[in-house]
XYZ file of C-alpha atoms in Angstrom:
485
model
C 109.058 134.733 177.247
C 106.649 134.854 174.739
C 102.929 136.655 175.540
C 101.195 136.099 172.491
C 101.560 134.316 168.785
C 101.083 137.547 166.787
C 101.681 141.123 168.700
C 99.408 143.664 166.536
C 100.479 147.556 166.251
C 97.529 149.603 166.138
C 93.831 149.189 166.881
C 92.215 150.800 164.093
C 89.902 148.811 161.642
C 92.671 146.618 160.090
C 94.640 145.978 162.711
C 90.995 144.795 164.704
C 89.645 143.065 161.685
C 93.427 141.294 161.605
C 93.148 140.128 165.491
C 89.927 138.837 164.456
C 90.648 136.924 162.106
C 93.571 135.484 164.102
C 91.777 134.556 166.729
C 88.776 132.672 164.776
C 91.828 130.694 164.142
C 92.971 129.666 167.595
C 95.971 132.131 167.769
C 97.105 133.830 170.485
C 96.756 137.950 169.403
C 98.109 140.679 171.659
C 96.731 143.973 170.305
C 98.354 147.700 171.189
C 97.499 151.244 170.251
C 99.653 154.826 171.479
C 96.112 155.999 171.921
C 94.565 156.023 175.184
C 90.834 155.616 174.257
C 89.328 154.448 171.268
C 88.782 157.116 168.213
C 85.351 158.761 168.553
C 85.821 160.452 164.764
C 86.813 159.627 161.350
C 87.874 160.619 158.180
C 86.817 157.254 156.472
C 82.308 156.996 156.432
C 81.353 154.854 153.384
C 82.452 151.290 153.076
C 81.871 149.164 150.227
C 79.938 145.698 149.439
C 83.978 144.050 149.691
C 84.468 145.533 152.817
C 80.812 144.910 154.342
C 81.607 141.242 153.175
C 85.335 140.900 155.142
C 82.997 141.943 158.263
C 80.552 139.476 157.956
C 83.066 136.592 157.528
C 84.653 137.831 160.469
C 81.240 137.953 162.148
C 81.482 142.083 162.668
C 78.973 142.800 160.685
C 76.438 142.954 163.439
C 73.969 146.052 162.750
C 75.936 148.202 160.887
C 73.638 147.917 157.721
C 70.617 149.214 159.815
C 72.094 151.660 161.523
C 73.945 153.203 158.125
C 73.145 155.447 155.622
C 71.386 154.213 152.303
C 72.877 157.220 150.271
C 73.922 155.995 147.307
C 74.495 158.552 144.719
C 76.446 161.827 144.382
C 74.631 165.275 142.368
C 77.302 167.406 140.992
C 76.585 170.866 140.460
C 78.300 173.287 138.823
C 77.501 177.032 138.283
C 74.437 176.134 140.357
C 72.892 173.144 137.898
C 73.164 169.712 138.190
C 75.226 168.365 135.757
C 75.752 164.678 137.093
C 74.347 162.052 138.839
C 75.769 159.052 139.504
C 73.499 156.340 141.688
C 75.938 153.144 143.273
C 73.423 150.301 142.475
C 74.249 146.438 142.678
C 77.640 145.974 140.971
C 76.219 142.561 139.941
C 78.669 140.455 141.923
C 75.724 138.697 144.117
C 76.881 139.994 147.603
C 74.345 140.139 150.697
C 76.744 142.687 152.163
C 75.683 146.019 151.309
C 77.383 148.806 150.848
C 77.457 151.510 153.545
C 77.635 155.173 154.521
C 79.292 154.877 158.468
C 81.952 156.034 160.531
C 84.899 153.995 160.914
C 84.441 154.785 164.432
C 80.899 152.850 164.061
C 82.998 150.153 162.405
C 86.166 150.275 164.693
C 83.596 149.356 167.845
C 82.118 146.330 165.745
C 85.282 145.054 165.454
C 85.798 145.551 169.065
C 83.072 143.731 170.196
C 84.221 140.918 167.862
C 87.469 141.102 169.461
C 86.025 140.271 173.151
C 83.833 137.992 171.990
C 86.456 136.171 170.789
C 88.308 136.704 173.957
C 91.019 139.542 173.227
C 91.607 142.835 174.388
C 93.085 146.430 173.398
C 96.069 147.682 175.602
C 95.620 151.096 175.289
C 98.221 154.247 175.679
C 101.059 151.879 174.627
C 103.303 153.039 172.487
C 105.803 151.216 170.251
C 109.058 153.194 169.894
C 111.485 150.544 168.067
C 111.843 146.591 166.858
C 114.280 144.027 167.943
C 114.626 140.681 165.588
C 116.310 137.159 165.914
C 115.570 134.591 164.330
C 112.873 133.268 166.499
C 110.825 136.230 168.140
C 110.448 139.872 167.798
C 110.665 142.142 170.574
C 108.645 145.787 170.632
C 109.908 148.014 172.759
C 107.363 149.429 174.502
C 107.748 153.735 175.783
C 107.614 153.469 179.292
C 106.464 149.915 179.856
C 108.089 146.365 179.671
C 108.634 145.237 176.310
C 106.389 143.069 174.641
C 107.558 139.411 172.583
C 106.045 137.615 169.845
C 106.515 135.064 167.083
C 105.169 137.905 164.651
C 104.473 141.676 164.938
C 101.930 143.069 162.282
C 102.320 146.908 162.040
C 98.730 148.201 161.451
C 99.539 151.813 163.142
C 98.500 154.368 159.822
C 100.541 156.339 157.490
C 103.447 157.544 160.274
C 103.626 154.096 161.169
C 106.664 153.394 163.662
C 106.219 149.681 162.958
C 107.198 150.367 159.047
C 110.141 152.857 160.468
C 111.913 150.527 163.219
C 111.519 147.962 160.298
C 113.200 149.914 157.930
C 110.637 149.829 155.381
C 110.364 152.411 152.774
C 107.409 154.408 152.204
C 108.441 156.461 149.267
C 105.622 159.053 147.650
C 104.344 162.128 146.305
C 102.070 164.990 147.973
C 99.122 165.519 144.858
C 97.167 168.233 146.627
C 97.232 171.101 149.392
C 94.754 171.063 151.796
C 91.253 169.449 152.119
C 89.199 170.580 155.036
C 87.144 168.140 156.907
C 84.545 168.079 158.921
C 80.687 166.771 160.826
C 77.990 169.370 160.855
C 74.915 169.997 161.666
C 73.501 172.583 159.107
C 70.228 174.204 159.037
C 69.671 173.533 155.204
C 67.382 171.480 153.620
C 69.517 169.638 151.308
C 68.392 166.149 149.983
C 69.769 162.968 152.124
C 69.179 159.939 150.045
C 72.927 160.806 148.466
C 76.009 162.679 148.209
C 76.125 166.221 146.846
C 78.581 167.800 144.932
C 79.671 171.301 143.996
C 82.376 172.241 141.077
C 83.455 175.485 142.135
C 87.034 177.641 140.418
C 88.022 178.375 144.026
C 88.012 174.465 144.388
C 85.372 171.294 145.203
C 82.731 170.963 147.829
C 80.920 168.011 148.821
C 78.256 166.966 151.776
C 77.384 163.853 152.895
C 74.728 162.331 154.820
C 75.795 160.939 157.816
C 73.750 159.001 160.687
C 72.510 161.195 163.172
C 71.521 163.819 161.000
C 75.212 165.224 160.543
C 76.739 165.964 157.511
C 80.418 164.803 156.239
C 81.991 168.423 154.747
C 85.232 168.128 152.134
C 86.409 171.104 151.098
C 89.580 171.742 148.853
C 91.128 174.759 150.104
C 94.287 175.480 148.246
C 94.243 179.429 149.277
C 94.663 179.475 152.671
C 97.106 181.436 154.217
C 96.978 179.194 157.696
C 99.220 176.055 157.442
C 98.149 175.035 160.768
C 94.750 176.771 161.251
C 93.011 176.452 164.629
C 89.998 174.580 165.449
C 87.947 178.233 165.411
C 89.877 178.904 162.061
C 88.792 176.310 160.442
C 85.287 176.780 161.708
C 85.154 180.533 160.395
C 86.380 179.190 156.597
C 83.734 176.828 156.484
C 80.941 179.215 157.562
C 82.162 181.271 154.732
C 83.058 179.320 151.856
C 80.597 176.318 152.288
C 77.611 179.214 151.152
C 79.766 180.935 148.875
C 80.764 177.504 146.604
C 77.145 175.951 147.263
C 74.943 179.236 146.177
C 73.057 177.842 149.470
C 71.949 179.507 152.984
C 74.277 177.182 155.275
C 73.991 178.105 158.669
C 76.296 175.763 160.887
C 74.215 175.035 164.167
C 77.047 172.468 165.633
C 80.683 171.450 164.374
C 80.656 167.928 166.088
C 84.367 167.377 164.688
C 87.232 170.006 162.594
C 90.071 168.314 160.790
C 92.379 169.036 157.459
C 94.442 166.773 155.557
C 96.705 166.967 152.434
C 96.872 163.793 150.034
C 99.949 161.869 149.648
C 100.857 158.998 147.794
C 102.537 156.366 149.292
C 103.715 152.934 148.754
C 105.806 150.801 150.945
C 108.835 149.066 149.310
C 107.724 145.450 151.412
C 105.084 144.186 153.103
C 107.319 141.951 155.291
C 110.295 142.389 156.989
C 111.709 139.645 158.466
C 109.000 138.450 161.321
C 107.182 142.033 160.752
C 104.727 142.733 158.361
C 102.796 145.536 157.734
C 99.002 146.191 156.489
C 96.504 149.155 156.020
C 97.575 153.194 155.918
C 101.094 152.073 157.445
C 101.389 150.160 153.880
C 99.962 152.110 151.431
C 98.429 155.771 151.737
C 96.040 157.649 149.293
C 93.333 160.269 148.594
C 90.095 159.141 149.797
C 88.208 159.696 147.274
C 86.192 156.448 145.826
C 86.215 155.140 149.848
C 89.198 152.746 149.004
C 91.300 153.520 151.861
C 89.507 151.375 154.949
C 88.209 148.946 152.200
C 91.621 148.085 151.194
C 93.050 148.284 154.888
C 89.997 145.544 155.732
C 91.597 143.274 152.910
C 95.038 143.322 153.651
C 93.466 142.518 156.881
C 92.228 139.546 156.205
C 94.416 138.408 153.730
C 97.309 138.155 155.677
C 95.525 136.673 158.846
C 94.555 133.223 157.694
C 98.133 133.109 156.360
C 99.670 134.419 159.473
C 97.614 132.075 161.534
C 98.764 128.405 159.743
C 102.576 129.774 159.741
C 102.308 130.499 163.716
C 99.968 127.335 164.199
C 103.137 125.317 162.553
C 100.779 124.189 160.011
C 102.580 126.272 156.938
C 105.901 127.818 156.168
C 106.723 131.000 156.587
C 107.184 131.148 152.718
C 103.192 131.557 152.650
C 103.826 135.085 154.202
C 105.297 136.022 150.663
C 102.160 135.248 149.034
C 100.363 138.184 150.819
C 102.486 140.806 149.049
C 102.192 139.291 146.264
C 98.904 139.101 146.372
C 97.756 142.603 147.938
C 100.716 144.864 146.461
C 99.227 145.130 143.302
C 95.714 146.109 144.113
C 97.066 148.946 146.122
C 99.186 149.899 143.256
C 95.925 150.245 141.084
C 94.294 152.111 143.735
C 96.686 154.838 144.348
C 96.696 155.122 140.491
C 93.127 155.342 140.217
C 92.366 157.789 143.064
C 95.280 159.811 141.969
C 93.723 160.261 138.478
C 90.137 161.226 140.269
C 91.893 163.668 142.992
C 93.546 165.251 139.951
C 90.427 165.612 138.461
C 88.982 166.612 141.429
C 91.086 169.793 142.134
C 92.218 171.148 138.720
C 92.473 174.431 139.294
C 94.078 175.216 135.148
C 91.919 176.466 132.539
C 92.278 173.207 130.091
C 91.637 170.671 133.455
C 88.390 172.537 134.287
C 87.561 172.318 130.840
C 88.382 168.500 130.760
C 86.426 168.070 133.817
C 83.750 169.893 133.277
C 83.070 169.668 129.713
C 84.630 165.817 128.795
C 84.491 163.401 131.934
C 81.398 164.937 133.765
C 78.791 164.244 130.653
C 80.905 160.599 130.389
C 80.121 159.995 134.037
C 76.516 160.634 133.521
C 76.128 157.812 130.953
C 74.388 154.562 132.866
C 77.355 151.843 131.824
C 79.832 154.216 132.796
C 77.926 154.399 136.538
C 77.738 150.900 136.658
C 81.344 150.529 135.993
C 82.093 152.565 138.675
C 79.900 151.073 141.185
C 81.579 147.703 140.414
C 85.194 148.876 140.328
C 84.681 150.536 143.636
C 83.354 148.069 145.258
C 86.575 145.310 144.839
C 84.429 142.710 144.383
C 86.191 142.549 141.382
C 89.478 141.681 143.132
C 91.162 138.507 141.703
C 94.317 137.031 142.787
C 94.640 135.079 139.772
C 98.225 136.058 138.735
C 99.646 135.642 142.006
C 101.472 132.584 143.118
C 98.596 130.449 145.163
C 96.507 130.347 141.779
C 97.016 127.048 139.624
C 97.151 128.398 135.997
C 93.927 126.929 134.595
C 92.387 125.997 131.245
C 88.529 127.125 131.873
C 87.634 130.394 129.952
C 84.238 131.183 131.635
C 83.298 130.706 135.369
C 85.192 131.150 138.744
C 89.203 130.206 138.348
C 91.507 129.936 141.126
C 92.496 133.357 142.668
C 88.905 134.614 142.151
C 86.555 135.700 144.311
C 83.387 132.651 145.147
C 80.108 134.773 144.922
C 77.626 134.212 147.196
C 79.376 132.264 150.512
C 78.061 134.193 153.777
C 80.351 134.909 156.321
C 78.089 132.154 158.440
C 79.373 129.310 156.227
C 82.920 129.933 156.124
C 83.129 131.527 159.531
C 87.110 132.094 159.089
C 87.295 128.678 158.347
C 88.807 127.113 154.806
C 85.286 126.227 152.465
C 84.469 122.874 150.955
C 81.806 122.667 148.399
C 80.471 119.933 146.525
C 83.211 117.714 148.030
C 82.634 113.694 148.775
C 84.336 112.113 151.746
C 87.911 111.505 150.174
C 88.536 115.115 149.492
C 87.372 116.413 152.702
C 89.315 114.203 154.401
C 92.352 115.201 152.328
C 91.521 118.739 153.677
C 91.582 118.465 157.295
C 94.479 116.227 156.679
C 96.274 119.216 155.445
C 94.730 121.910 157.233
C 92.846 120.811 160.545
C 89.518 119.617 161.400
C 88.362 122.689 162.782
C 90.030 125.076 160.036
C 87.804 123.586 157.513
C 84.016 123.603 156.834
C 82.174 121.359 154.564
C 79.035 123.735 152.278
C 76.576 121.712 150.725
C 76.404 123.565 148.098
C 76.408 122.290 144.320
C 78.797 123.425 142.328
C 78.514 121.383 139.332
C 81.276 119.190 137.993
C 84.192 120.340 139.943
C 84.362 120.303 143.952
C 85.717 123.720 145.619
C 88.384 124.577 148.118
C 87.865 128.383 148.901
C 90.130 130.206 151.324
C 88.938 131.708 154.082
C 88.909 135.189 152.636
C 86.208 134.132 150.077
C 88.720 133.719 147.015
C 88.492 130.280 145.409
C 91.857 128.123 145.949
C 91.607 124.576 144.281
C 89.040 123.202 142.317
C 88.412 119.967 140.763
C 87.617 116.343 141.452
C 91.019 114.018 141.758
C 92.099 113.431 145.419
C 96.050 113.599 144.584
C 95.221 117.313 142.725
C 93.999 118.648 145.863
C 96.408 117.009 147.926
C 98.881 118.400 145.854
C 97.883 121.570 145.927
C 97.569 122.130 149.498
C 101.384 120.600 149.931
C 103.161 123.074 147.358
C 101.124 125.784 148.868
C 101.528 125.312 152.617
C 105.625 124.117 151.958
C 106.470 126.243 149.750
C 104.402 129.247 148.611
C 103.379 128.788 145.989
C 101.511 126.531 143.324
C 103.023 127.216 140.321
């Protein structure tokens, strides 16, 4: 029998943010996690305007902004001058979700909240251990408990992901670095916290970050360790010596809230989908976190494939929709391992000609201002356009917002997980809810000049246009098949 719609593997901030956004749909979510208690640390602590904006649609958003860190820029010194700053302004993409420096944790309990709100729950300390398929259901097996049944299982359970393993799934990769060290401090310094600072050192990077509560975020590359697995007091003892040493700065650590290392890998899984499993987040795609794309990406896998996983289980789509998320998110993650590769490369060259490069070629090209507000904007995703993929009608218009884009400017209060109608008359709304359902759509009055709107309810435009049988069209070759092209 049956318990839930959608079983989800793994209650960290995609897996939450993809129960959520089930749920706001009217399907029935079980969620799991091996842990026993929700993760009071992080590695992840700056989210961008495209995440900040997945949380508001889900309605997560809550306080987050105000209680967040408005650091927005990163000093990079080397040989004790600052050579670069770069300051993350408005990428120009008209979002009223900011950008922000917080813990996942901070954003993992948002989503929780969410998630009782809408009436779920977490079963902590259970543990998936394998995946049976039919053709029907999928069955988790469950370590030392009853197994669990569900129309769908979405694996959102990190980089060692069992879900992606029991499915067979792939995950093939690369290791680009040795160790980082990681941790939260409290240091008696009096270092400037309205940003990020940087230090270019040959024994290898350093950076400190702001965080609320008057911590700071350490990362420290630390290829010369002897310790492969160094102890909590280890790691503790490096720090206190190489954090001065690489900064030029008195750094006396008055409380080590949280110790961690981590090497960077990157990893790409061969599918998304697997039969009735699919997969989202770090158990999809793993990379270095530099640029805070990891959790930014995780959030919009998250909600990509939850508005699509919600109409198949609802009966209202195909299960050829499911193809479309793939096809959709696959190739932004393939950009982003690329692109954080390239910067953890440049990050860590330890060679005489990559220093050089570094220091002497990309750091005074970093500094110029279009080159800062290129990077604001590329990190923040707002950029990201599903154009290409197969839910985007080729079109003829040259300028403006085409199908696959993203709609600037929609809060998460008008869409509320819901499917967006702007500047729509009677006929085509009706059309809609025809298609979709009366409460999966929402009608904006909004103009939008010529053409009305159908937006998905990730924010990315769908259909636009004015003739009833287009729209009508559309919605049947999309929700039947998979595809409008």
């Amino acid at each position: 029998m049956m318990s839930s719609d959608v079983l989800v593997v793994g209650a960290g901030p995609t897996g939450l943010a993809a129960a959520c956004g089930l749920l706001m749909q009217g399907i029935r979510v079980r969620v799991i996690d091996a842990a026993a208690a929700p993760a009071t640390t992080s590695r992840a602590n700056f989210l961008h305007a495209r995440g900040s904006e997945v949380l508001d649609r889900l309605g997560a958003l809550a306080d987050l902004p105000e209680r967040s860190v408005r650091a927005m820029s990163i000093l990079t010194y080397l040989g004790g001058e600052p050579i670069m700053r770069i300051r993350f302004g408005d990428p120009g993409m008209h979002t009223a979700a900011p950008p922000m420096v917080i813990s996942q944790a901070e954003v993992e309990a948002a989503l929780r909240d969410r998630l009782c709100e809408l009436g779920g729950g977490i079963d902590w300390g259970t543990r998936l251990v394998d995946i049976r398929q039919d053709g029907a259901t999928v069955t988790a097996v469950i370590a030392d408990g009853e197994d669990i049944t569900a129309a769908w299982l979405l694996g959102c359970d990190g980089a060692g992901s069992t879900t992606r393993r029991a499915a067979g799934i792939d995950f093939p990769g690369v290791r680009l670095t040795e160790r980082f060290l990681l941790a939260d401090l409290r240091i008696g310094w009096n270092l400037d916290r309205s940003g990020t600072t940087g230090w270019i050192h040959p024994d290898g990077m350093i950076g400190a970050m702001p965080m609320p509560g008057g911590a700071w975020r350490i990362i420290a590359y630390d290829p010369r360790s002897n310790s492969e697995k160094p102890t909590q007091d280890e790691i503790l003892a490096r720090l206190q010596r190489i954090i001065p040493e690489r900064t030029g700065r008195a750094a006396p650590i008055e409380d080590a809230q949280w110790l961690s290392m981590f090497s960077v890998h990157r990893r790409l899984a061969a599918t998304y989908r697997r039969g009735r499993v699919l997969i989202a987040g770090d158990a999809a795609h793993t990379h270095a976190p530099f640029g805070g794309q990891g959790m930014l990406t995780g959030l919009g896998d998250a909600e990509n494939v939850a508005w699509k996983l919600a109409l198949v289980a609802a009966g209202v789509a195909d299960e050829r929709l499911l193809d479309t998320y793939e096809a959709e998110r696959r190739p932004l993650a393939t950009e982003v391992l690329r692109s954080t590769s390239a910067v953890t490369k440049v990050n860590v060259a330890q060679s005489r000609i990559g220093r050089f490069i570094r220091d002497r070629l990309v750091v005074p090209v970093m500094s110029l201002p279009a080159v800062q507000r290129w990077v604001t904007y590329r990190t923040s995703q707002l950029w990201v356009s599903y154009r290409r993929g197969p839910l985007a009608a080729r079109s003829l218009r040259w300028s403006g917002v085409r199908p696959g884009d993203r709609v600037p400017g929609l809060t998460g209060r008008e869409l509320g997980g819901r499917w967006g109608l702007l500047g729509a008359d009677d006929t085509l709304a009706g059309i809609a809810t025809e298609h979709l359902g009366r409460n999966r759509t929402a009608v904006i009055d909004r103009h939008t000049g010529h053409d009305a709107m159908l937006v998905r309810p990730d924010g990315h435009l769908a259909w636009r246009g004015g003739r009833p049988e287009a729209l009508s069209r559309w919605l049947t070759r999309a929700l039947t098949t998979g595809s409008v092209r």
